[in-house]
mmCIF file of C-alpha atoms and ligand atoms in Angstrom:
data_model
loop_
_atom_site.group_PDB
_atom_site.id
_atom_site.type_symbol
_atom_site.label_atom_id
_atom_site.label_comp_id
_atom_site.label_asym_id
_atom_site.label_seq_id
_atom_site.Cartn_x
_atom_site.Cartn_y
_atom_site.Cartn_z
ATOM 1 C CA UNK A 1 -3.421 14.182 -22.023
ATOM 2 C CA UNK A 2 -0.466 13.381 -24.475
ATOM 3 C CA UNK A 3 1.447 16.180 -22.444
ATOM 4 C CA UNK A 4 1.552 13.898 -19.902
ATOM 5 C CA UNK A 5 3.125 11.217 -21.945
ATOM 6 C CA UNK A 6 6.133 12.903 -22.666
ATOM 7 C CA UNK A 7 7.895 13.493 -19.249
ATOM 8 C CA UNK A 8 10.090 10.965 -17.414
ATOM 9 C CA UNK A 9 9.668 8.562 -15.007
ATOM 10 C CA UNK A 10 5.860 7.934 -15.750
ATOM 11 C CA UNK A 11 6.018 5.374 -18.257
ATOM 12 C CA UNK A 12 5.919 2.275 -15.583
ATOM 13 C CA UNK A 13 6.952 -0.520 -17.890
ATOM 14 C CA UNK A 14 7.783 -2.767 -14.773
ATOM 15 C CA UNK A 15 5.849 -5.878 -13.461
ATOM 16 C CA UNK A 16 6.884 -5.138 -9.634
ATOM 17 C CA UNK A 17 4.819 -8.538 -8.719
ATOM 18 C CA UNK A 18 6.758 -8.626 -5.606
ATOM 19 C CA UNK A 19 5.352 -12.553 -5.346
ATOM 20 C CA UNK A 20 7.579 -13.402 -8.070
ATOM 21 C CA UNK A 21 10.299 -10.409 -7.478
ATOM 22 C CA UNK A 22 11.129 -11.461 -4.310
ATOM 23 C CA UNK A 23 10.913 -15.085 -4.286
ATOM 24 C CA UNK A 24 14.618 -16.285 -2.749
ATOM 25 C CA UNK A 25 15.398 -18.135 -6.463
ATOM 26 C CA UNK A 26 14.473 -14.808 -8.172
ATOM 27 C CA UNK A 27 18.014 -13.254 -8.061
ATOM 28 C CA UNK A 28 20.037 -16.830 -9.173
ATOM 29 C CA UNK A 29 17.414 -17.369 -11.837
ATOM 30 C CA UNK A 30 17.772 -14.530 -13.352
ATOM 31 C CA UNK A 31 21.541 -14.512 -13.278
ATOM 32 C CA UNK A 32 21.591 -17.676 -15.531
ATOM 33 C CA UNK A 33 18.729 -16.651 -17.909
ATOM 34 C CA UNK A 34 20.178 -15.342 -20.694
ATOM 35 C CA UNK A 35 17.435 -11.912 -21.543
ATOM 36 C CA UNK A 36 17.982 -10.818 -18.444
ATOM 37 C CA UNK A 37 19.318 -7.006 -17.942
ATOM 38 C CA UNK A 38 21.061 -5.195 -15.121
ATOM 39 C CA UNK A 39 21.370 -1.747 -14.883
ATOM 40 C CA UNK A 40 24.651 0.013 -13.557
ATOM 41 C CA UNK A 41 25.024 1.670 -10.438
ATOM 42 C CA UNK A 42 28.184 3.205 -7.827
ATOM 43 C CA UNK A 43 27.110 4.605 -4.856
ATOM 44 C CA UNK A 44 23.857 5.566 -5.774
ATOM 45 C CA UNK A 45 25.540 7.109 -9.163
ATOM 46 C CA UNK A 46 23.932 5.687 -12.609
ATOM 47 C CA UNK A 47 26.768 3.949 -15.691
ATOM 48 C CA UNK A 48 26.362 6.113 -18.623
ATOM 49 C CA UNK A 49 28.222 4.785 -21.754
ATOM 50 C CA UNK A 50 30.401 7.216 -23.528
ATOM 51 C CA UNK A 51 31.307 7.507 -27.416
ATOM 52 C CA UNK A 52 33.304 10.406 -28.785
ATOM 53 C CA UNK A 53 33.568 11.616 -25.828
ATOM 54 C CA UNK A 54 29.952 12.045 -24.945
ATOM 55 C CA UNK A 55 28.139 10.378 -22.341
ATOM 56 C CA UNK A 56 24.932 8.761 -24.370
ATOM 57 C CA UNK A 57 21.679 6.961 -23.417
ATOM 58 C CA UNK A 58 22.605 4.385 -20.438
ATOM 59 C CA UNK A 59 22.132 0.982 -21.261
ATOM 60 C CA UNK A 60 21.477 -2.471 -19.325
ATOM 61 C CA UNK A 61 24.246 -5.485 -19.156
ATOM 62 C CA UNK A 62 24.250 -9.063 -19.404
ATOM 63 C CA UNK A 63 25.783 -10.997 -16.239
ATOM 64 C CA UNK A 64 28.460 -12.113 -18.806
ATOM 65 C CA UNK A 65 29.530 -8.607 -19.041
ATOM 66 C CA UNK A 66 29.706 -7.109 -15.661
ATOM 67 C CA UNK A 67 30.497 -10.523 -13.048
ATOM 68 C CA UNK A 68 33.817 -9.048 -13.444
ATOM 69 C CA UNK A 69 32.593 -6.657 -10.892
ATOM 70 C CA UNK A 70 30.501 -8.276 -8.633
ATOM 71 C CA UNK A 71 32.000 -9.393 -5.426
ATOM 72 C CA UNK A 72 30.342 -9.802 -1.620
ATOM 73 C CA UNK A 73 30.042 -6.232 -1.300
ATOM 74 C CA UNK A 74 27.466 -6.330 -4.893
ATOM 75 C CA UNK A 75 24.157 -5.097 -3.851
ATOM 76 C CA UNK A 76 21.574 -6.426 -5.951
ATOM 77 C CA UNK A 77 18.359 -5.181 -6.361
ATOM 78 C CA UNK A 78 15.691 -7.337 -8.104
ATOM 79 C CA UNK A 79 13.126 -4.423 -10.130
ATOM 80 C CA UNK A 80 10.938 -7.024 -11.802
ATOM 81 C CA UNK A 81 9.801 -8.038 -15.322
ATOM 82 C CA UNK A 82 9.965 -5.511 -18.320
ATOM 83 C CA UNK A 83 7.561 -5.082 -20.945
ATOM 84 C CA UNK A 84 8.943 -8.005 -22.543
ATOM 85 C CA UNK A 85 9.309 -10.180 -19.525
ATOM 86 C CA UNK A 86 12.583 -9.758 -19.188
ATOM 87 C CA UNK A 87 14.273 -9.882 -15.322
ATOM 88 C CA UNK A 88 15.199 -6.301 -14.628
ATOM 89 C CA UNK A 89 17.997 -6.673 -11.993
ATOM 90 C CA UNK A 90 19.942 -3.177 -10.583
ATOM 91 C CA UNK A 91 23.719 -3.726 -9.531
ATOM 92 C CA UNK A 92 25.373 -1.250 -7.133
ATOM 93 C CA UNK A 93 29.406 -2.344 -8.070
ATOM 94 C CA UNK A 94 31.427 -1.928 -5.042
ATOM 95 C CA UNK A 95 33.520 1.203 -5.225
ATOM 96 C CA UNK A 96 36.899 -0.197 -5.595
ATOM 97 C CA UNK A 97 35.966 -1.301 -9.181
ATOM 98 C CA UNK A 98 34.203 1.946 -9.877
ATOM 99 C CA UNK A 99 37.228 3.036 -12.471
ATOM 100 C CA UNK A 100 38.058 -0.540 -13.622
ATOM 101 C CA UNK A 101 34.319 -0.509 -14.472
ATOM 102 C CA UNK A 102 34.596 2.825 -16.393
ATOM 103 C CA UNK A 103 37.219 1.826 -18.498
ATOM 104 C CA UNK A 104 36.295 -1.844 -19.363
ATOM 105 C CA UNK A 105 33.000 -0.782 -20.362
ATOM 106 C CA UNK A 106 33.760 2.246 -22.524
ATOM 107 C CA UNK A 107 31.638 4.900 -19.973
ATOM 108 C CA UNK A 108 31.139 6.954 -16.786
ATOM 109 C CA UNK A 109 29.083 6.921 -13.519
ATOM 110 C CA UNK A 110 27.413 9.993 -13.349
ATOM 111 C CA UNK A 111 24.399 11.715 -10.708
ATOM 112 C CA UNK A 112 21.337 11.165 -12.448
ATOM 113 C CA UNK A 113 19.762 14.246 -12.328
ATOM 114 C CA UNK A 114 22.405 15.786 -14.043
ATOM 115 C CA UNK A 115 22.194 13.779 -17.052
ATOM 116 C CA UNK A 116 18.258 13.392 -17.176
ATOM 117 C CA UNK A 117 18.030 14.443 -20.403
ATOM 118 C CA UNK A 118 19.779 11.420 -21.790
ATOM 119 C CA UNK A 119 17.922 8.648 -20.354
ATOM 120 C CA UNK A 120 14.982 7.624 -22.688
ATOM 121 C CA UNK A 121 11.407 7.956 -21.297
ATOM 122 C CA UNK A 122 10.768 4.546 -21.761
ATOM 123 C CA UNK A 123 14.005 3.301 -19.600
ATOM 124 C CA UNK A 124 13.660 6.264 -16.990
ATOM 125 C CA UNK A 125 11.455 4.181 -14.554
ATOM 126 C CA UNK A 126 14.535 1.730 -13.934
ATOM 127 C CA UNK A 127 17.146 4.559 -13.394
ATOM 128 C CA UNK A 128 14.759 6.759 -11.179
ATOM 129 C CA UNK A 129 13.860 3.364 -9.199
ATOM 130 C CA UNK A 130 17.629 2.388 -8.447
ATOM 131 C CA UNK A 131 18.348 6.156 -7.617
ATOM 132 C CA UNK A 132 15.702 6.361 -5.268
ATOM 133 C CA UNK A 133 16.596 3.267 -3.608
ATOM 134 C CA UNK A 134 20.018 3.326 -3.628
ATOM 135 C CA UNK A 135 20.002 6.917 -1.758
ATOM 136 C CA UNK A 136 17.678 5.503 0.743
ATOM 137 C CA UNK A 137 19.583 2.688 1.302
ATOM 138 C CA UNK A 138 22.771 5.049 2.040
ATOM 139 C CA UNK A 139 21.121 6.992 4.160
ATOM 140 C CA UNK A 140 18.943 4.589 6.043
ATOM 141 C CA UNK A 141 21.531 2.346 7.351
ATOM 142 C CA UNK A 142 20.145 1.966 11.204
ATOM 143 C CA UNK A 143 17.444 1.758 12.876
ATOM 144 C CA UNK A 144 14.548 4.456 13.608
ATOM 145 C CA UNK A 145 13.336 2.847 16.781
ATOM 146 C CA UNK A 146 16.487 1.675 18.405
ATOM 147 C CA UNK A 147 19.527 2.738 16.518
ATOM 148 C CA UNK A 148 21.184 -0.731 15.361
ATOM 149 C CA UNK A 149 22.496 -1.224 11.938
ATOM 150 C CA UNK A 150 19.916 -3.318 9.941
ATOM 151 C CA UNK A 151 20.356 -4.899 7.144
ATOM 152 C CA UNK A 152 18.204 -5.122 3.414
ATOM 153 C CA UNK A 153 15.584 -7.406 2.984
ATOM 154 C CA UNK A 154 13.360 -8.232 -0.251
ATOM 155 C CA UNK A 155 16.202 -7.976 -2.805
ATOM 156 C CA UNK A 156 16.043 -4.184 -1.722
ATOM 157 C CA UNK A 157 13.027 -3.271 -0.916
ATOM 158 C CA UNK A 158 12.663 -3.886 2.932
ATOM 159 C CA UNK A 159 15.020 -3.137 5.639
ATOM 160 C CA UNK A 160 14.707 -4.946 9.098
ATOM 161 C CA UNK A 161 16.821 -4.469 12.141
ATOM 162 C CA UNK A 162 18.177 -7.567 13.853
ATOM 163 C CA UNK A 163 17.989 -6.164 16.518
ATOM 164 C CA UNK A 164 14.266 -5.312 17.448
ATOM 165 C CA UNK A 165 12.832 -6.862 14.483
ATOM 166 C CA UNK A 166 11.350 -3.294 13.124
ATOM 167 C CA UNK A 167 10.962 -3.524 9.499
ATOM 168 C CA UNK A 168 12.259 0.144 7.292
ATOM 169 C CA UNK A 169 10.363 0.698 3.843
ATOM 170 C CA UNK A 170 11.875 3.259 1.110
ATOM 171 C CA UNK A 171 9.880 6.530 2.087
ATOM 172 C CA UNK A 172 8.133 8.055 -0.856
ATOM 173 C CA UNK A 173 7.169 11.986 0.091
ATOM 174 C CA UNK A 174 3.826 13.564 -1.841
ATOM 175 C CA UNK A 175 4.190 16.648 -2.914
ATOM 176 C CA UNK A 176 1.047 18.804 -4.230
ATOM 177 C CA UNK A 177 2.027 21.104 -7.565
ATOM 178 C CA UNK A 178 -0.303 23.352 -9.121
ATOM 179 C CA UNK A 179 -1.288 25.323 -11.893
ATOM 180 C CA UNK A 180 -3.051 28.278 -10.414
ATOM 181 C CA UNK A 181 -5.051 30.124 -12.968
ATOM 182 C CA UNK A 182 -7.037 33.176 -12.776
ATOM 183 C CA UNK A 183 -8.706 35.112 -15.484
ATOM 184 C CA UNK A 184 -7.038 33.492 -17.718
ATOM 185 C CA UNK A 185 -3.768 33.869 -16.055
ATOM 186 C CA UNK A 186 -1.221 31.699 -14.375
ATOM 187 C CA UNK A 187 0.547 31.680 -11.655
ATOM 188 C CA UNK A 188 4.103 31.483 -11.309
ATOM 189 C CA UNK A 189 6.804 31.599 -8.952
ATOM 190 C CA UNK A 190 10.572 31.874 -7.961
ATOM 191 C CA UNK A 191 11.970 29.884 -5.241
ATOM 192 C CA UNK A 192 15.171 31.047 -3.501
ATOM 193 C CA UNK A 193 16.159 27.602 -3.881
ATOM 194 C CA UNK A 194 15.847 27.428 -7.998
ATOM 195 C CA UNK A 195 18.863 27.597 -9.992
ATOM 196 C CA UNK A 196 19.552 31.061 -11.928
ATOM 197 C CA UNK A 197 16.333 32.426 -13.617
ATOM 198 C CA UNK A 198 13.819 29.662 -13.406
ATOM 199 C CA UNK A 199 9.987 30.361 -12.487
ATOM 200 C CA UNK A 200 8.138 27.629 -12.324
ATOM 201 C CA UNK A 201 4.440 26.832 -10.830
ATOM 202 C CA UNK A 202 3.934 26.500 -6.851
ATOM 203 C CA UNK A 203 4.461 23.189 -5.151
ATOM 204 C CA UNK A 204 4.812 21.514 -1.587
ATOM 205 C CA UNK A 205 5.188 19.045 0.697
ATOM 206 C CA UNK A 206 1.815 17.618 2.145
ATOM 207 C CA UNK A 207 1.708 17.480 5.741
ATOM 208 C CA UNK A 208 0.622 14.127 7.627
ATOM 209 C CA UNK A 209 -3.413 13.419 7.878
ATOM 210 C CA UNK A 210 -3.777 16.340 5.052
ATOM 211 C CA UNK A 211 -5.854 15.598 1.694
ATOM 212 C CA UNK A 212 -4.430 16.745 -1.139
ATOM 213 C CA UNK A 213 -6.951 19.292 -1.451
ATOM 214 C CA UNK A 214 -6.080 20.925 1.491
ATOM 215 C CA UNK A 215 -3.009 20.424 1.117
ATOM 216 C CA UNK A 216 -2.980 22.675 -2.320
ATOM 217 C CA UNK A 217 -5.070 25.214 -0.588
ATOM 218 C CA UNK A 218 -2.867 25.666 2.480
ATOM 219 C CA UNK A 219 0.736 25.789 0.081
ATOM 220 C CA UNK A 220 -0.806 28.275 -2.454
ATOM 221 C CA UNK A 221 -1.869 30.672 1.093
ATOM 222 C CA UNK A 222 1.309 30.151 2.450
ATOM 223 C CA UNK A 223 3.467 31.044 -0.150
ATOM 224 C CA UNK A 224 1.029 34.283 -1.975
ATOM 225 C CA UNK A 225 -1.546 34.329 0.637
ATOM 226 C CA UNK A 226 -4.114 33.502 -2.741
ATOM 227 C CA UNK A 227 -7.150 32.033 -1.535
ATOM 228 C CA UNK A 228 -8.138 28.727 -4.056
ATOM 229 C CA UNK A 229 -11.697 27.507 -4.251
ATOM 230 C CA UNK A 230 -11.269 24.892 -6.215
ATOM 231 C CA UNK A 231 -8.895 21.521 -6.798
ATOM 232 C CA UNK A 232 -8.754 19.552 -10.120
ATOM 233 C CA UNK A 233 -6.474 15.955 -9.971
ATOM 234 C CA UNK A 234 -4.901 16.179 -13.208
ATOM 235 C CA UNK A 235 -2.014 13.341 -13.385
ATOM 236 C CA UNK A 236 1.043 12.557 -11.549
ATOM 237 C CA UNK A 237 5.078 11.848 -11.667
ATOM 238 C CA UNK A 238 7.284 9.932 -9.668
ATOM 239 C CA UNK A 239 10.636 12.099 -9.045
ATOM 240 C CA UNK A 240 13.215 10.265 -7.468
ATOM 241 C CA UNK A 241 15.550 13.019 -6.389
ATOM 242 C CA UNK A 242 15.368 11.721 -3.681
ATOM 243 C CA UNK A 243 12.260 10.142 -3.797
ATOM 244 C CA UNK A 244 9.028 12.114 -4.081
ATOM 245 C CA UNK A 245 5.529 11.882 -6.092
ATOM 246 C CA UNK A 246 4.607 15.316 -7.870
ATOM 247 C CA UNK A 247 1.019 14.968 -7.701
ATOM 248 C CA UNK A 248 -0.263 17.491 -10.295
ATOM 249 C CA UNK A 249 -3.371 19.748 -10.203
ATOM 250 C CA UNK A 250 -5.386 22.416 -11.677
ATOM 251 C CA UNK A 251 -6.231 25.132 -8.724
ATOM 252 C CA UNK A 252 -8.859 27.840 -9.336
ATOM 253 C CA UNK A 253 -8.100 30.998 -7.199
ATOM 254 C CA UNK A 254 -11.107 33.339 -5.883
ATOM 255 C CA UNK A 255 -8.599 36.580 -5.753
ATOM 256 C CA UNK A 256 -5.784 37.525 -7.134
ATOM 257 C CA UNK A 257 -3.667 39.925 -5.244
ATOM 258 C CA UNK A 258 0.039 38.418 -4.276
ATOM 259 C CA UNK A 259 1.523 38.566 -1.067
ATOM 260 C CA UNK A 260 4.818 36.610 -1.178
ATOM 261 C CA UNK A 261 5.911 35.077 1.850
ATOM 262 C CA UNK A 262 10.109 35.712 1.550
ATOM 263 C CA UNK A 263 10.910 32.966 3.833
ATOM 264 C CA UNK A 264 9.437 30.785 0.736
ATOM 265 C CA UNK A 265 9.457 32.680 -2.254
ATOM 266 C CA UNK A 266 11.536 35.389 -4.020
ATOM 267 C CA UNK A 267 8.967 36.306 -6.243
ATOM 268 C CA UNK A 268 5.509 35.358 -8.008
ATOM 269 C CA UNK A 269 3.556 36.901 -10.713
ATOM 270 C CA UNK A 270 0.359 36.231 -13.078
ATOM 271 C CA UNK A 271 1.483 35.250 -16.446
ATOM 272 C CA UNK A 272 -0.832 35.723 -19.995
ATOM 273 C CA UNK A 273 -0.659 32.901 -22.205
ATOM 274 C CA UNK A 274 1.302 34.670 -24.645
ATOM 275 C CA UNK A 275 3.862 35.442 -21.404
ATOM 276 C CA UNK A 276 3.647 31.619 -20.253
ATOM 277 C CA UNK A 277 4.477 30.913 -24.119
ATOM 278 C CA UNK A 278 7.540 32.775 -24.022
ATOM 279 C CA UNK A 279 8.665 31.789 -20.947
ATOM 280 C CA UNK A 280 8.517 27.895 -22.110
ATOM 281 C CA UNK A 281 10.274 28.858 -25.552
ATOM 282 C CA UNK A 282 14.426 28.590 -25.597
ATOM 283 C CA UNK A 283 14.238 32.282 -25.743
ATOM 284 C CA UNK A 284 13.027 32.637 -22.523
ATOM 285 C CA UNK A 285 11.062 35.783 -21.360
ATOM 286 C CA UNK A 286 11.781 38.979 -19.732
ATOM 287 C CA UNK A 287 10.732 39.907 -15.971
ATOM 288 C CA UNK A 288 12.448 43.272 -14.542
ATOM 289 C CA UNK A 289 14.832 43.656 -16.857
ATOM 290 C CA UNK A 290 15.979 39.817 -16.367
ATOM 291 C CA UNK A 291 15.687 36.559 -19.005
ATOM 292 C CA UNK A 292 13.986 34.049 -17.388
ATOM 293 C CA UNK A 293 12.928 30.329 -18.751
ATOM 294 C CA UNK A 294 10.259 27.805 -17.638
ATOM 295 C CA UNK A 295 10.817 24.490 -16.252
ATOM 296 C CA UNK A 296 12.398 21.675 -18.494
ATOM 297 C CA UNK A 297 9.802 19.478 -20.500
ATOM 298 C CA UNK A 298 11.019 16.115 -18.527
ATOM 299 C CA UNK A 299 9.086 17.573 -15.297
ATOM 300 C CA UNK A 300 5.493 17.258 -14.909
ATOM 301 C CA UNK A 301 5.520 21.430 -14.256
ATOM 302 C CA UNK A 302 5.971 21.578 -17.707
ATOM 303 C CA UNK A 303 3.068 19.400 -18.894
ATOM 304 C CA UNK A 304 0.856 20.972 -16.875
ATOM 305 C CA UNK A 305 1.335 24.639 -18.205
ATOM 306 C CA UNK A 306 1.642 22.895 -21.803
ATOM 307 C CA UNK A 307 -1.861 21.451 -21.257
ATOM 308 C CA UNK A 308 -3.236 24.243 -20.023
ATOM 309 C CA UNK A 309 -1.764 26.392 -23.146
ATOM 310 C CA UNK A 310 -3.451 23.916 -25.047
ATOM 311 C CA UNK A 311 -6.887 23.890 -23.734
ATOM 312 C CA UNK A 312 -7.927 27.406 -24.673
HETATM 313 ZN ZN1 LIG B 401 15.710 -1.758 15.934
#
């Protein structure tokens, strides 16, 4: 399983005990105790610092350091203990000081995703958790049942409207992904929505009242019309972008003849272990005349067809 120990957001070093997190003293407590450490946000985007002109592994603050930016329009979120009991607090700075913040502090706000690569495995659970949360919060502003603004709750973790009293939780959306093997062969595809020459194993939404079972079995038909007969849990990754869990399985097919449905997929293909090897290497490998790579080792995809590699 040490794949599985290697890609990001997984490693939940958090204490969310939301008895303590969102007591109402939790938040002025932690302000004034000196090990606590608050991680950088602007509008949903995370504070990477920057030296020689590189942005490098983002870092937490003390209060000391950043209540030059914190004014009413600060939202706080309280994330809970680290490893080392620390409070973990997230700050999204009001906008206006966005570029005062930049400069004072040496760095850059920049989208997570697109600088993944340089947040440390161990930290990635706080980013991914103010990302997700931070987006909802943008884009849940009113209410689902009768339309009135509402406002945060639970240092962030709650909304309720005023209005009609309906409390708003952060959605999280499962999503199956699976290794499909057959014969010693894997399958992979190409969405129409992947950047430039990625393949990558099939995956889905699940569907309300579904199992995840099913829910493999019914994504796999859709998208090759391959029939699967059986379903192996294997592990599992929050990936807040926006907010889903990848929940990652090992799916047996009974045939093996592709029919791609376009609407989902631009192509998918049975790969040989040597293939899948290439196509994971920084070389790439070569479909129709095309190089084409594998997806990135942060991503549980990756794990999955590493395992599987492994376990001849
Ligand atoms: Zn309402």
């Amino acid at each position: 399983m040490s794949k599985f120990n290697e890609i990001s957001f997984s490693k939940n070093i958090l204490n969310r005990d939301a008895n303590i997190r969102i007591s109402p003293s939790f938040l002025q407590d932690a302000l004034k105790n000196p090990v606590t450490k608050i991680a950088l946000f602007c509008d949903d985007f995370v504070f990477f610092p920057v030296q020689n002109d590189k942005i490098t592994n983002p870092t937490t603050y003390k209060y000391e350091d950043i209540k030059g930016f914190v004014n009413d329009n600060a939202f706080w979120i309280a994330a809970g203990f680290n490893d080392a009991n620390a409070p973990i607090l997230l700050l999204n700075i009001d906008a206006k000081y966005k570029e005062d913040c930049e400069q004072k502090l040496n760095g850059s706000f920049q989208i997570l995703r697109s600088a993944l690569w340089q947040i440390k495995i161990t930290e990635s659970e706080i980013y991914g958790l103010g990302n997700s949360l931070y987006s909802w919060h943008k884009n849940h502003q009113f209410c689902a049942k009768c339309g009135s603004k509402t406002d945060v709750a639970d240092f962030g973790f709650k909304r309720i409207c005023p209005n009609c009293n309906t409390e708003h939780f952060p959605r999280v959306d499962p999503v199956v992904i699976m290794l499909v093997t057959k014969d010693d062969k894997c399958l992979f595809g190409r969405s129409k929505f992947f950047p430039p020459g990625l393949y990558s194993i099939l995956a889905g939404f699940m569907e309300p009242c579904e199992t995840i079972e099913q829910a493999c079995k019914r994504e796999v038909f859709e998208e090759t019309s391959i029939e699967i007969e059986k379903v192996e849990y294997i592990a599992n990754q929050p990936w807040p972008f926006a907010s889903q869990l990848m929940i990652g399985l090992h799916a047996f097919a009974k045939n093996s003849e592709i029919k791609i449905n376009e609407d989902e997929l631009e192509d998918a293909l049975w790969l040989s272990r040597d293939e899948v090897r290439q196509l994971l290497s920084k070389d790439g490998f070569e479909i129709n005349g095309t190089k084409v790579f594998g997806p990135r080792p942060s991503a549980i995809a990756h794990a999955l067809v590493s395992d599987w590699l492994d376990n001849i």
